[in-house]
Amino acid sequence: MESNSVSPMPELAPIAEFDKTPPTPPEDTLPMDDLPPPPNTVVNVQEEKEKEAEAEAKAHRHYEDENEWGCGSWLEYTVVVVCASILLLGSLALTLFWVIQYRGGFAWREDPEREFNLHPVLMVAGFITFSGFSILLYRICRCCRRIYVKLLHTIFHALAIPCVAVGFLAVLDSHNLSSPPKPNFYSLHSWIGLVTMGLFALQFVVGFFSFLVLLCCEGATAGFRAALVPIHASFGLTTFMLAIAASLTGLTQKVWLVLKPEEYTAWKEEGIIINSLAMALVALAILVSFAVRSPTLKGDTRMTVTERL
Amino acid sequence: MESNSVSPMPELAPIAEFDKTPPTPPEDTLPMDDLPPPPNTVVNVQEEKEKEAEAEAKAHRHYEDENEWGCGSWLEYTVVVVCASILLLGSLALTLFWVIQYRGGFAWREDPEREFNLHPVLMVAGFITFSGFSILLYRICRCCRRIYVKLLHTIFHALAIPCVAVGFLAVLDSHNLSSPPKPNFYSLHSWIGLVTMGLFALQFVVGFFSFLVLLCCEGATAGFRAALVPIHASFGLTTFMLAIAASLTGLTQKVWLVLKPEEYTAWKEEGIIINSLAMALVALAILVSFAVRSPTLKGDTRMTVTERL
């Protein structure tokens, strides 16, 4: 079972409890292996101490050999983090390559056709690359202090905001400045995009106030924040998935608008590149949701039962 | 905090541990409130019994009033389950309506154009409606015996298989019988569809053997199955999300193939119906992933630490 271990640091809280501040455990935290023996057990003190030492040594060995540095978990950790990072940066690079090589690069208001090209690049940068790294941080830095991870998570999402905003303006501008002007918000892609932006904004505002601002009165808001964590985590992953779905519909729409059907069916180069970009996004959907899944709880794992966020 | 409670039965295992068989707790299962008092506590037996009775009554009241029948959790439970069921059946109904009303209904090999219409209907039935209900079962029946939920989960997924298989054959057949024949597997939609079918098949085979067949030697395989649960749950939700993404790209492609751009931008009826179907699928993505999220762990909740699957 150890080779199936899902985390290099399984002693830490599962992802759904990502906000714990480890240094000072709260009073009602009850580590499982600090429990007193049952009262009906007759124990010899010496014997008990020996057993304890043995158990500790065993636990230590177990921790060192199999969990923290175990090949299984480190192998999984490295593969997931490296592949996800390559895909997150690779999908942005591929979008850039496609737009520059096949769509004529960028422009601002002087050329609406090329102004549009900012849209896919900035949306992939904001919704996929920055947001993806922001989510992945909870897998990469599971061993760091929670407050640093939280701050980095906020910074990465904050970096996504200007990208998404300018990407959105670019497509509106490009439609309005075309001659004749193109209408907005009629397509399935635009509807999905609007839902995704709405969810993203909601998550950012709620997350910022709940997990950073409310820390000012830490004790009073702990229960509320604890209840919010799984909801924020679930909606966060869903927003990422919807961003991928929005990108995929956008790419589908673009490929049918810019390529003739006979070019697409004849495996024209640009079609293959757009399909490959879509596949990178699909691989990211699988990998990121796998990376931040709830870990397996284990009987021999020291765990704290009360959440403190 | 109770009004934020996420489950009508929070005493039960979180979704990631959905396979527990509750009637016979294993030897090493350690319910938190059955713990003996610390050895340095001086207790009077009578006093202790009174306290125990009081605590039990309190726990019972807590369970009855706030968790199982509490307004917050039941409200959430009802809203999520009812809305998700309406959307799961509604998206199938809307697909049927669209295909019959606007695309000429169904046919088999005599009319490839109408044979194609089986594809969206059967794929939505298999990948969205049956699979969606199958996933949702773990939220609907959290209070039932795990083995029944498992069997129902398998049956719903098994029902999806013929839908997906015939839906796949329908599109292949329709392409090959067209004059001139249309090529297969060139589009982004078809690539995403193939990945989704592959993941679905993998999940079904691994799930069937691990969680049903391996029950024949329950004890020996418990560790392996425990490690597999979060992976199976994560990949299951991802497969559902990819199925939605595949549907959305399919709808985008179809709308650009069958409607002229000026019809789509002028909000032609068929375009609005396809967009609405897409929105129903997006709502399902949000609702289903919210419904099966990991629940909040609570300090005062009876929980078992060792997983038994």
Coordinates of C-alpha atoms in Angstrom, one line a residue:
Chain A
M1 CA 0.0 0.0 0.0
E2 CA 2.9 2.3 0.7
S3 CA 3.9 2.3 -2.9
N4 CA 0.5 3.7 -3.6
S5 CA 1.0 6.5 -1.2
V6 CA -0.3 9.7 -2.7
S7 CA 1.8 12.3 -1.0
P8 CA 5.4 12.8 -0.1
M9 CA 4.2 14.4 3.2
P10 CA 1.2 12.3 4.2
E11 CA 1.4 13.5 7.8
L12 CA 0.1 16.9 6.7
A13 CA -3.6 17.7 6.4
P14 CA -5.4 16.6 3.2
I15 CA -5.9 19.3 0.5
A16 CA -9.4 20.1 1.7
E17 CA -7.9 21.4 5.0
F18 CA -5.1 23.3 3.3
D19 CA -5.2 26.3 5.6
K20 CA -3.8 24.9 8.8
T21 CA -1.1 26.9 10.4
P22 CA 1.2 24.1 11.6
P23 CA 3.4 25.6 14.3
T24 CA 0.9 26.0 17.2
P25 CA -1.6 23.2 17.3
P26 CA -4.9 24.4 18.9
E27 CA -6.0 23.1 22.3
D28 CA -8.6 20.7 21.0
T29 CA -6.4 19.1 18.4
L30 CA -6.1 15.4 19.2
P31 CA -3.2 13.6 17.5
M32 CA -4.3 10.0 17.2
D33 CA -1.1 8.4 18.5
D34 CA -0.9 10.6 21.6
L35 CA -4.0 8.9 23.1
P36 CA -3.7 7.3 26.5
P37 CA -4.1 3.5 26.8
P38 CA -7.6 2.1 27.5
P39 CA -8.2 2.1 31.3
N40 CA -8.9 -1.7 31.5
T41 CA -5.4 -2.5 30.1
V42 CA -3.0 -3.8 32.7
V43 CA 0.5 -2.4 31.9
N44 CA 3.9 -2.7 33.3
V45 CA 5.6 0.8 33.1
Q46 CA 8.9 -0.6 31.9
E47 CA 7.4 -2.8 29.3
E48 CA 5.2 0.0 28.1
K49 CA 8.2 2.3 27.7
E50 CA 10.1 -0.3 25.7
K51 CA 7.1 -0.8 23.5
E52 CA 6.7 2.9 23.0
A53 CA 10.4 3.3 22.0
E54 CA 10.1 0.4 19.6
A55 CA 6.9 1.8 18.1
E56 CA 8.5 5.2 17.8
A57 CA 11.5 3.8 16.0
K58 CA 9.3 1.8 13.7
A59 CA 7.1 4.9 13.0
H60 CA 10.3 6.9 12.3
R61 CA 11.7 4.3 10.0
H62 CA 8.3 4.0 8.3
Y63 CA 8.1 7.8 7.8
E64 CA 11.7 8.1 6.6
D65 CA 11.8 5.1 4.3
E66 CA 8.4 4.8 2.8
N67 CA 6.5 8.1 3.1
E68 CA 8.7 11.1 2.9
W69 CA 11.4 9.7 0.7
G70 CA 9.7 6.6 -0.6
C71 CA 10.2 6.0 -4.3
G72 CA 6.5 5.6 -5.0
S73 CA 5.4 9.0 -3.6
W74 CA 8.4 11.0 -4.8
L75 CA 8.1 9.4 -8.2
E76 CA 4.4 10.3 -8.4
Y77 CA 5.1 13.8 -7.0
T78 CA 7.9 14.5 -9.5
V79 CA 6.0 13.1 -12.5
V80 CA 2.8 15.0 -11.7
V81 CA 4.5 18.3 -10.9
V82 CA 7.0 18.2 -13.8
C83 CA 4.4 17.1 -16.4
A84 CA 1.8 19.6 -15.2
S85 CA 4.3 22.5 -15.3
I86 CA 5.5 21.5 -18.8
L87 CA 1.9 21.4 -20.0
L88 CA 0.9 24.7 -18.3
L89 CA 3.9 26.5 -19.9
G90 CA 3.7 24.4 -23.1
S91 CA 0.0 25.3 -23.8
L92 CA 0.8 29.0 -23.5
A93 CA 3.9 28.6 -25.8
L94 CA 1.8 26.6 -28.3
T95 CA -0.9 29.3 -28.3
L96 CA 1.7 32.0 -28.9
F97 CA 3.4 29.9 -31.7
W98 CA 0.0 29.3 -33.4
V99 CA -1.1 32.9 -33.2
I100 CA 2.3 34.4 -34.4
Q101 CA 3.0 31.8 -37.0
Y102 CA -0.4 31.2 -38.5
R103 CA -2.6 34.2 -37.5
G104 CA -0.2 37.1 -38.1
G105 CA 0.8 38.1 -34.6
F106 CA -0.5 41.0 -32.5
A107 CA -1.8 44.5 -33.0
W108 CA -3.9 47.0 -31.0
R109 CA -6.9 49.0 -32.3
E110 CA -5.3 49.7 -35.8
D111 CA -6.0 46.1 -37.0
P112 CA -9.1 44.4 -35.4
E113 CA -8.2 41.1 -37.0
R114 CA -4.8 40.9 -35.3
E115 CA -6.2 42.5 -32.1
F116 CA -8.3 39.4 -31.7
N117 CA -5.2 37.3 -31.5
L118 CA -4.5 38.8 -28.0
H119 CA -7.7 37.0 -26.8
P120 CA -6.6 33.4 -27.0
V121 CA -3.1 34.1 -25.7
L122 CA -4.2 36.2 -22.7
M123 CA -7.1 33.9 -21.8
V124 CA -4.8 30.9 -21.9
A125 CA -2.2 32.8 -19.8
G126 CA -4.8 33.9 -17.2
F127 CA -7.2 31.1 -17.0
I128 CA -4.9 28.1 -17.7
T129 CA -1.2 29.0 -16.9
F130 CA -1.6 31.3 -13.9
S131 CA -4.7 29.6 -12.5
G132 CA -3.2 26.2 -13.1
F133 CA 0.0 27.0 -11.2
S134 CA -2.1 28.7 -8.5
I135 CA -4.1 25.4 -7.9
L136 CA -1.0 23.3 -8.3
L137 CA 0.8 25.2 -5.5
Y138 CA -1.3 23.3 -3.0
R139 CA 0.3 20.1 -4.3
I140 CA 3.8 21.5 -4.9
C141 CA 4.2 23.3 -1.5
R142 CA 2.3 20.9 0.8
C143 CA 5.2 21.1 3.1
C144 CA 5.4 24.9 3.4
R145 CA 3.7 27.1 5.9
R146 CA 0.1 27.5 4.8
I147 CA 0.1 31.3 5.0
Y148 CA 2.9 31.5 2.4
V149 CA 1.0 29.1 0.1
K150 CA -2.2 31.1 0.5
L151 CA -0.4 34.3 -0.4
L152 CA 1.3 32.8 -3.4
H153 CA -2.1 31.3 -4.4
T154 CA -3.6 34.8 -4.2
I155 CA -0.8 36.4 -6.1
F156 CA -1.0 33.9 -9.0
H157 CA -4.7 34.5 -9.2
A158 CA -4.3 38.2 -9.0
L159 CA -1.8 38.0 -11.9
A160 CA -4.5 36.2 -13.9
I161 CA -7.0 39.1 -13.5
P162 CA -5.3 41.6 -15.9
C163 CA -4.7 38.9 -18.5
V164 CA -8.4 37.9 -18.4
A165 CA -9.6 41.6 -18.4
V166 CA -7.4 42.6 -21.4
G167 CA -8.2 39.4 -23.2
F168 CA -11.9 40.1 -22.8
L169 CA -11.5 43.7 -23.9
A170 CA -9.4 42.6 -27.0
V171 CA -12.2 40.4 -28.3
L172 CA -14.9 43.0 -27.7
D173 CA -12.8 45.7 -29.3
S174 CA -11.9 43.5 -32.2
H175 CA -15.6 42.7 -32.9
N176 CA -16.8 46.3 -32.5
L177 CA -14.1 47.8 -34.7
S178 CA -14.5 45.3 -37.6
S179 CA -16.3 46.5 -40.6
P180 CA -19.1 45.6 -40.5
P181 CA -19.0 45.2 -36.7
K182 CA -19.4 41.6 -35.5
P183 CA -22.1 41.0 -32.8
N184 CA -21.1 39.8 -29.3
F185 CA -22.4 37.2 -26.9
Y186 CA -24.4 35.1 -29.4
S187 CA -22.1 32.0 -29.3
L188 CA -22.0 29.1 -27.0
H189 CA -18.3 29.8 -26.4
S190 CA -19.1 33.4 -25.2
W191 CA -21.8 32.1 -22.8
I192 CA -19.4 29.6 -21.3
G193 CA -16.7 32.2 -21.1
L194 CA -19.0 34.6 -19.2
V195 CA -20.0 31.9 -16.7
T196 CA -16.3 31.0 -16.2
M197 CA -15.4 34.7 -15.6
G198 CA -18.3 35.1 -13.2
L199 CA -17.2 32.0 -11.2
F200 CA -13.6 33.2 -11.2
A201 CA -14.5 36.6 -9.9
L202 CA -16.8 35.1 -7.2
Q203 CA -14.1 32.7 -6.1
F204 CA -11.5 35.4 -5.9
V205 CA -13.6 37.8 -3.9
V206 CA -14.9 35.1 -1.5
G207 CA -11.5 33.5 -1.1
F208 CA -9.7 36.8 -0.5
F209 CA -12.1 38.0 2.2
S210 CA -12.6 34.6 3.8
F211 CA -9.1 33.2 3.9
L212 CA -7.0 36.4 4.2
V213 CA -9.1 39.3 5.5
L214 CA -11.0 37.3 8.1
L215 CA -7.7 36.1 9.5
C216 CA -7.7 39.3 11.5
C217 CA -10.2 37.7 13.9
E218 CA -8.8 34.2 13.5
G219 CA -10.6 32.4 16.4
A220 CA -14.1 33.8 15.7
T221 CA -14.1 32.9 12.0
A222 CA -12.4 29.4 12.2
G223 CA -15.6 27.5 11.9
F224 CA -16.9 29.5 9.0
R225 CA -13.6 29.2 7.2
A226 CA -13.4 25.5 7.9
A227 CA -16.8 25.0 6.3
L228 CA -15.8 27.1 3.3
V229 CA -12.6 25.2 2.4
P230 CA -14.1 22.2 0.6
I231 CA -16.6 24.5 -1.2
H232 CA -13.8 26.9 -2.3
A233 CA -11.6 23.9 -3.4
S234 CA -14.5 22.3 -5.3
F235 CA -15.6 25.5 -7.1
G236 CA -11.9 26.3 -7.8
L237 CA -11.3 23.1 -9.7
T238 CA -14.7 23.4 -11.5
T239 CA -13.7 26.9 -12.6
F240 CA -10.4 25.6 -14.0
M241 CA -12.4 22.8 -15.8
L242 CA -14.8 25.3 -17.2
A243 CA -11.9 27.5 -18.4
I244 CA -10.6 24.5 -20.3
A245 CA -14.1 23.8 -21.7
A246 CA -14.3 27.4 -22.8
S247 CA -10.9 27.2 -24.4
L248 CA -11.9 24.0 -26.2
T249 CA -15.1 25.5 -27.6
G250 CA -13.2 28.7 -28.6
L251 CA -10.6 26.6 -30.5
T252 CA -13.3 24.5 -32.2
Q253 CA -15.1 27.7 -33.3
K254 CA -11.9 29.3 -34.6
V255 CA -10.8 26.2 -36.5
W256 CA -14.2 26.1 -38.3
L257 CA -14.1 29.8 -39.0
V258 CA -10.5 30.1 -40.4
L259 CA -10.0 26.7 -42.1
K260 CA -12.2 25.4 -44.9
P261 CA -13.7 21.9 -44.0
E262 CA -11.6 20.3 -46.8
E263 CA -8.4 21.8 -45.3
Y264 CA -9.2 20.6 -41.8
T265 CA -10.1 17.1 -42.9
A266 CA -6.9 16.9 -45.0
W267 CA -4.9 17.3 -41.8
K268 CA -3.6 20.8 -42.6
E269 CA -0.8 21.9 -40.4
E270 CA -2.7 24.6 -38.5
G271 CA -5.5 22.2 -37.7
I272 CA -3.1 19.7 -36.2
I273 CA -1.5 22.5 -34.1
I274 CA -4.9 23.6 -32.8
N275 CA -5.9 19.9 -32.1
S276 CA -2.6 19.4 -30.2
L277 CA -3.2 22.5 -28.1
A278 CA -6.6 21.1 -27.3
M279 CA -5.0 17.8 -26.3
A280 CA -2.6 19.6 -24.0
L281 CA -5.5 21.3 -22.3
V282 CA -7.3 17.9 -21.9
A283 CA -4.1 16.4 -20.4
L284 CA -4.0 19.4 -18.0
A285 CA -7.6 18.7 -16.9
I286 CA -6.7 15.1 -16.1
L287 CA -3.4 15.9 -14.4
V288 CA -4.4 18.9 -12.3
S289 CA -7.5 17.3 -10.9
F290 CA -5.5 14.1 -10.2
A291 CA -2.8 16.2 -8.4
V292 CA -5.1 17.9 -6.0
R293 CA -7.5 15.0 -5.2
S294 CA -8.3 14.2 -1.6
P295 CA -5.5 11.9 -0.3
T296 CA -6.1 8.5 1.2
L297 CA -6.6 8.6 5.0
K298 CA -4.4 6.0 6.7
G299 CA -4.9 4.3 10.1
D300 CA -1.2 4.7 11.0
T301 CA -1.0 8.3 10.0
R302 CA -0.9 11.0 12.7
M303 CA -3.8 13.2 12.0
T304 CA -5.5 16.1 13.7
V305 CA -9.3 15.9 13.8
T306 CA -10.3 19.5 14.4
E307 CA -9.9 21.9 11.6
R308 CA -8.3 25.3 12.3
L309 CA -8.1 27.6 9.4
Chain B
M1 CA -21.4 26.5 11.6
E2 CA -24.1 23.8 11.6
S3 CA -26.0 25.8 9.0
N4 CA -23.0 25.3 6.8
S5 CA -23.1 21.6 7.3
V6 CA -22.5 19.9 3.9
S7 CA -24.2 16.6 4.4
P8 CA -27.4 15.3 6.0
M9 CA -25.4 12.4 7.4
P10 CA -22.0 13.9 8.3
E11 CA -21.3 10.9 10.7
L12 CA -20.7 8.8 7.6
A13 CA -17.4 8.6 5.8
P14 CA -16.5 11.4 3.3
I15 CA -17.1 10.7 -0.3
A16 CA -13.4 9.7 -0.8
E17 CA -14.0 6.8 1.5
F18 CA -17.3 5.8 0.0
D19 CA -16.9 2.1 0.2
K20 CA -17.1 1.4 3.9
T21 CA -19.4 -1.4 4.9
P22 CA -20.9 0.1 8.1
P23 CA -22.4 -2.9 10.0
T24 CA -19.3 -4.5 11.3
P25 CA -16.6 -2.0 12.2
P26 CA -13.1 -3.5 11.8
E27 CA -10.9 -4.1 14.9
D28 CA -8.7 -1.1 14.4
T29 CA -11.4 1.3 13.7
L30 CA -11.3 4.0 16.4
P31 CA -14.4 6.1 16.8
M32 CA -13.3 9.4 18.3
D33 CA -15.9 9.6 21.1
D34 CA -15.4 6.1 22.3
L35 CA -11.9 7.0 23.6
P36 CA -11.1 6.2 27.3
P37 CA -10.4 9.2 29.6
P38 CA -6.8 10.2 30.1
P39 CA -5.2 8.1 32.9
N40 CA -4.4 11.0 35.1
T41 CA -8.1 12.0 35.4
V42 CA -9.6 11.1 38.8
V43 CA -13.2 10.0 38.1
N44 CA -16.1 8.9 40.2
V45 CA -17.8 6.0 38.5
Q46 CA -21.3 7.3 39.1
E47 CA -20.4 10.8 38.0
E48 CA -18.7 9.4 34.9
K49 CA -21.8 7.4 34.0
E50 CA -24.0 10.5 34.4
K51 CA -21.7 12.5 32.2
E52 CA -21.6 9.8 29.6
A53 CA -25.4 9.6 29.5
E54 CA -25.6 13.4 29.2
A55 CA -23.0 13.5 26.4
E56 CA -24.8 10.7 24.6
A57 CA -28.1 12.5 24.8
K58 CA -26.4 15.7 23.7
A59 CA -24.7 13.9 20.8
H60 CA -28.0 12.3 19.9
R61 CA -29.9 15.6 20.0
H62 CA -27.1 17.2 18.0
Y63 CA -27.3 14.4 15.4
E64 CA -31.1 14.5 15.2
D65 CA -31.7 18.2 15.3
E66 CA -28.9 19.8 13.4
N67 CA -27.2 17.3 11.2
E68 CA -29.7 14.7 10.0
W69 CA -32.8 16.8 9.9
G70 CA -31.2 20.2 10.2
C71 CA -32.7 22.7 7.8
G72 CA -29.4 23.9 6.3
S73 CA -28.2 20.5 5.3
W74 CA -31.5 19.1 4.1
L75 CA -32.1 22.3 2.2
E76 CA -28.8 22.0 0.4
Y77 CA -29.3 18.2 -0.1
T78 CA -32.7 18.7 -1.6
V79 CA -31.7 21.7 -3.8
V80 CA -28.6 19.9 -5.2
V81 CA -30.2 16.5 -5.8
V82 CA -33.4 17.9 -7.3
C83 CA -31.7 20.5 -9.5
A84 CA -29.0 18.0 -10.7
S85 CA -31.7 15.4 -11.5
I86 CA -33.8 17.9 -13.4
L87 CA -30.7 19.0 -15.4
L88 CA -29.6 15.4 -16.1
L89 CA -33.0 14.5 -17.5
G90 CA -33.6 17.9 -18.9
S91 CA -30.4 17.9 -21.0
L92 CA -31.4 14.5 -22.5
A93 CA -34.9 15.8 -23.2
L94 CA -33.5 19.0 -24.8
T95 CA -31.2 17.0 -27.0
L96 CA -34.1 14.8 -28.1
F97 CA -36.2 17.9 -28.8
W98 CA -33.5 19.6 -30.8
V99 CA -32.7 16.5 -32.9
I100 CA -36.4 15.6 -33.6
Q101 CA -37.7 19.2 -34.1
Y102 CA -34.8 20.7 -36.0
R103 CA -32.6 17.9 -37.4
G104 CA -35.3 15.6 -38.8
G105 CA -35.4 12.8 -36.2
F106 CA -33.7 9.4 -36.5
A107 CA -33.0 6.7 -39.1
W108 CA -30.6 3.8 -39.4
R109 CA -28.3 3.1 -42.4
E110 CA -30.9 4.1 -45.1
D111 CA -30.3 7.8 -44.3
P112 CA -26.8 8.7 -43.0
E113 CA -27.8 12.3 -42.3
R114 CA -30.5 11.3 -39.9
E115 CA -28.4 8.3 -38.6
F116 CA -26.0 10.9 -37.3
N117 CA -28.7 12.3 -35.0
L118 CA -28.4 9.1 -32.9
H119 CA -24.9 10.3 -31.9
P120 CA -25.7 13.4 -29.8
V121 CA -28.7 11.7 -28.1
L122 CA -27.0 8.5 -27.2
M123 CA -23.8 10.2 -26.1
V124 CA -25.7 12.6 -23.8
A125 CA -27.8 9.6 -22.5
G126 CA -24.7 7.5 -21.8
F127 CA -22.0 10.0 -20.8
I128 CA -24.2 12.7 -19.1
T129 CA -27.5 11.3 -17.9
F130 CA -26.5 7.7 -16.8
S131 CA -22.9 8.6 -15.7
G132 CA -24.2 11.7 -13.9
F133 CA -26.8 9.8 -11.9
S134 CA -24.2 7.1 -11.3
I135 CA -21.8 9.7 -9.7
L136 CA -24.7 11.5 -7.9
L137 CA -25.7 8.2 -6.2
Y138 CA -22.9 8.6 -3.8
R139 CA -24.5 11.9 -2.7
I140 CA -28.1 10.7 -2.9
C141 CA -27.6 7.4 -1.0
R142 CA -24.9 8.3 1.5
C143 CA -27.0 6.7 4.2
C144 CA -27.5 3.4 2.4
R145 CA -25.3 0.3 2.7
R146 CA -22.2 0.8 0.6
I147 CA -22.5 -2.4 -1.3
Y148 CA -25.9 -1.4 -2.7
V149 CA -24.6 2.0 -3.8
K150 CA -21.6 0.2 -5.4
L151 CA -23.9 -2.1 -7.3
L152 CA -26.2 0.7 -8.5
H153 CA -23.2 2.7 -9.5
T154 CA -22.0 -0.2 -11.6
I155 CA -25.4 -0.8 -13.1
F156 CA -25.8 2.8 -14.2
H157 CA -22.4 2.9 -15.7
A158 CA -23.1 -0.5 -17.4
L159 CA -26.2 1.1 -18.9
A160 CA -24.1 3.9 -20.3
I161 CA -21.9 1.4 -22.2
P162 CA -24.4 0.4 -25.0
C163 CA -25.5 4.0 -25.4
V164 CA -21.9 5.1 -25.9
A165 CA -21.1 2.1 -28.2
V166 CA -24.1 2.6 -30.4
G167 CA -23.6 6.4 -30.4
F168 CA -20.0 5.9 -31.6
L169 CA -21.1 3.4 -34.3
A170 CA -23.8 5.8 -35.5
V171 CA -21.4 8.6 -36.2
L172 CA -18.8 6.3 -37.9
D173 CA -21.5 4.7 -40.0
S174 CA -23.0 8.0 -40.9
H175 CA -19.7 9.4 -42.0
N176 CA -18.7 6.3 -44.0
L177 CA -22.1 5.9 -45.8
S178 CA -22.3 9.6 -46.8
S179 CA -21.6 10.4 -50.5
P180 CA -18.8 11.3 -50.7
P181 CA -17.7 9.6 -47.4
K182 CA -16.7 12.0 -44.7
P183 CA -13.3 11.4 -43.0
N184 CA -13.2 10.4 -39.3
F185 CA -11.0 11.5 -36.4
Y186 CA -9.6 14.7 -37.8
S187 CA -11.5 17.1 -35.5
L188 CA -10.7 18.3 -32.0
H189 CA -14.1 17.0 -30.9
S190 CA -13.3 13.5 -32.0
W191 CA -9.9 13.5 -30.3
I192 CA -11.5 14.7 -27.0
G193 CA -14.3 12.1 -27.5
L194 CA -11.7 9.3 -27.9
V195 CA -9.8 10.3 -24.8
T196 CA -13.1 10.4 -22.8
M197 CA -14.1 6.9 -24.0
G198 CA -10.7 5.6 -23.1
L199 CA -10.8 7.0 -19.6
F200 CA -14.4 5.8 -19.2
A201 CA -13.5 2.2 -20.2
L202 CA -10.4 2.2 -18.0
Q203 CA -12.4 3.5 -15.0
F204 CA -15.1 0.9 -15.6
V205 CA -12.7 -2.1 -15.8
V206 CA -10.5 -1.0 -12.9
G207 CA -13.5 -0.1 -10.7
F208 CA -15.3 -3.3 -11.5
F209 CA -12.3 -5.5 -10.7
S210 CA -11.1 -3.5 -7.7
F211 CA -14.3 -2.7 -5.9
L212 CA -16.5 -5.7 -6.8
V213 CA -14.4 -8.7 -7.8
L214 CA -11.6 -8.2 -5.3
L215 CA -14.3 -8.2 -2.5
C216 CA -13.9 -12.0 -2.7
C217 CA -10.7 -11.7 -0.6
E218 CA -11.8 -8.7 1.4
G219 CA -9.1 -8.5 4.0
A220 CA -6.1 -9.1 1.8
T221 CA -7.1 -6.3 -0.7
A222 CA -8.4 -3.7 1.8
G223 CA -5.2 -1.6 1.6
F224 CA -5.0 -1.6 -2.1
R225 CA -8.7 -0.7 -2.4
A226 CA -8.3 2.1 0.1
A227 CA -5.5 3.6 -1.9
L228 CA -7.5 3.3 -5.1
V229 CA -10.7 5.1 -3.8
P230 CA -9.5 8.8 -4.2
I231 CA -7.9 8.0 -7.5
H232 CA -11.0 6.4 -8.8
A233 CA -13.2 9.2 -7.5
S234 CA -10.9 11.9 -9.0
F235 CA -10.7 10.2 -12.4
G236 CA -14.4 9.6 -12.4
L237 CA -15.3 13.3 -11.9
T238 CA -12.6 14.2 -14.5
T239 CA -14.2 11.7 -17.0
F240 CA -17.6 13.4 -16.4
M241 CA -16.0 16.8 -17.0
L242 CA -14.3 15.7 -20.2
A243 CA -17.6 14.2 -21.4
I244 CA -19.2 17.6 -20.9
A245 CA -16.2 19.3 -22.7
A246 CA -16.6 16.8 -25.6
S247 CA -20.3 17.5 -25.8
L248 CA -19.7 21.3 -25.8
T249 CA -17.1 21.0 -28.6
G250 CA -19.5 18.7 -30.5
L251 CA -22.3 21.3 -30.1
T252 CA -20.1 24.1 -31.2
Q253 CA -18.9 22.2 -34.3
K254 CA -22.5 21.3 -35.2
V255 CA -23.9 24.8 -34.8
W256 CA -21.2 26.2 -37.1
L257 CA -21.8 23.4 -39.7
V258 CA -25.6 23.6 -39.8
L259 CA -26.3 27.3 -39.3
K260 CA -25.0 30.1 -41.4
P261 CA -23.0 32.6 -39.3
E262 CA -25.6 35.3 -40.0
E263 CA -28.3 32.9 -38.7
Y264 CA -26.4 32.2 -35.5
T265 CA -25.6 35.8 -34.9
A266 CA -29.2 36.8 -35.5
W267 CA -30.3 34.5 -32.5
K268 CA -32.0 32.0 -34.7
E269 CA -34.2 29.6 -32.7
E270 CA -32.0 26.5 -33.2
G271 CA -28.9 28.4 -32.1
I272 CA -30.6 29.4 -28.8
I273 CA -31.7 25.9 -28.2
I274 CA -28.1 24.5 -28.7
N275 CA -26.7 27.3 -26.5
S276 CA -29.3 26.5 -23.8
L277 CA -28.4 22.8 -23.9
A278 CA -24.7 23.8 -23.5
M279 CA -25.6 25.9 -20.5
A280 CA -27.5 23.0 -18.9
L281 CA -24.3 20.9 -19.3
V282 CA -22.2 23.7 -17.7
A283 CA -24.7 23.9 -14.8
L284 CA -24.3 20.2 -14.4
A285 CA -20.5 20.4 -14.3
I286 CA -20.8 22.9 -11.5
L287 CA -23.6 21.1 -9.6
V288 CA -22.3 17.6 -9.8
S289 CA -18.7 18.5 -8.7
F290 CA -20.2 20.6 -5.9
A291 CA -22.4 17.7 -4.8
V292 CA -19.6 15.1 -4.5
R293 CA -16.9 17.4 -3.0
S294 CA -15.0 16.2 0.1
P295 CA -17.0 17.2 3.1
T296 CA -15.7 19.3 6.0
L297 CA -14.2 17.3 8.8
K298 CA -15.5 18.4 12.2
G299 CA -14.0 18.0 15.6
D300 CA -17.3 16.9 17.2
T301 CA -18.1 14.4 14.5
R302 CA -17.8 10.7 15.2
M303 CA -15.3 9.5 12.6
T304 CA -13.4 6.3 11.8
V305 CA -9.8 6.7 11.0
T306 CA -8.9 3.5 9.3
E307 CA -10.4 2.9 5.9
R308 CA -12.0 -0.4 5.1
L309 CA -13.2 -0.9 1.7

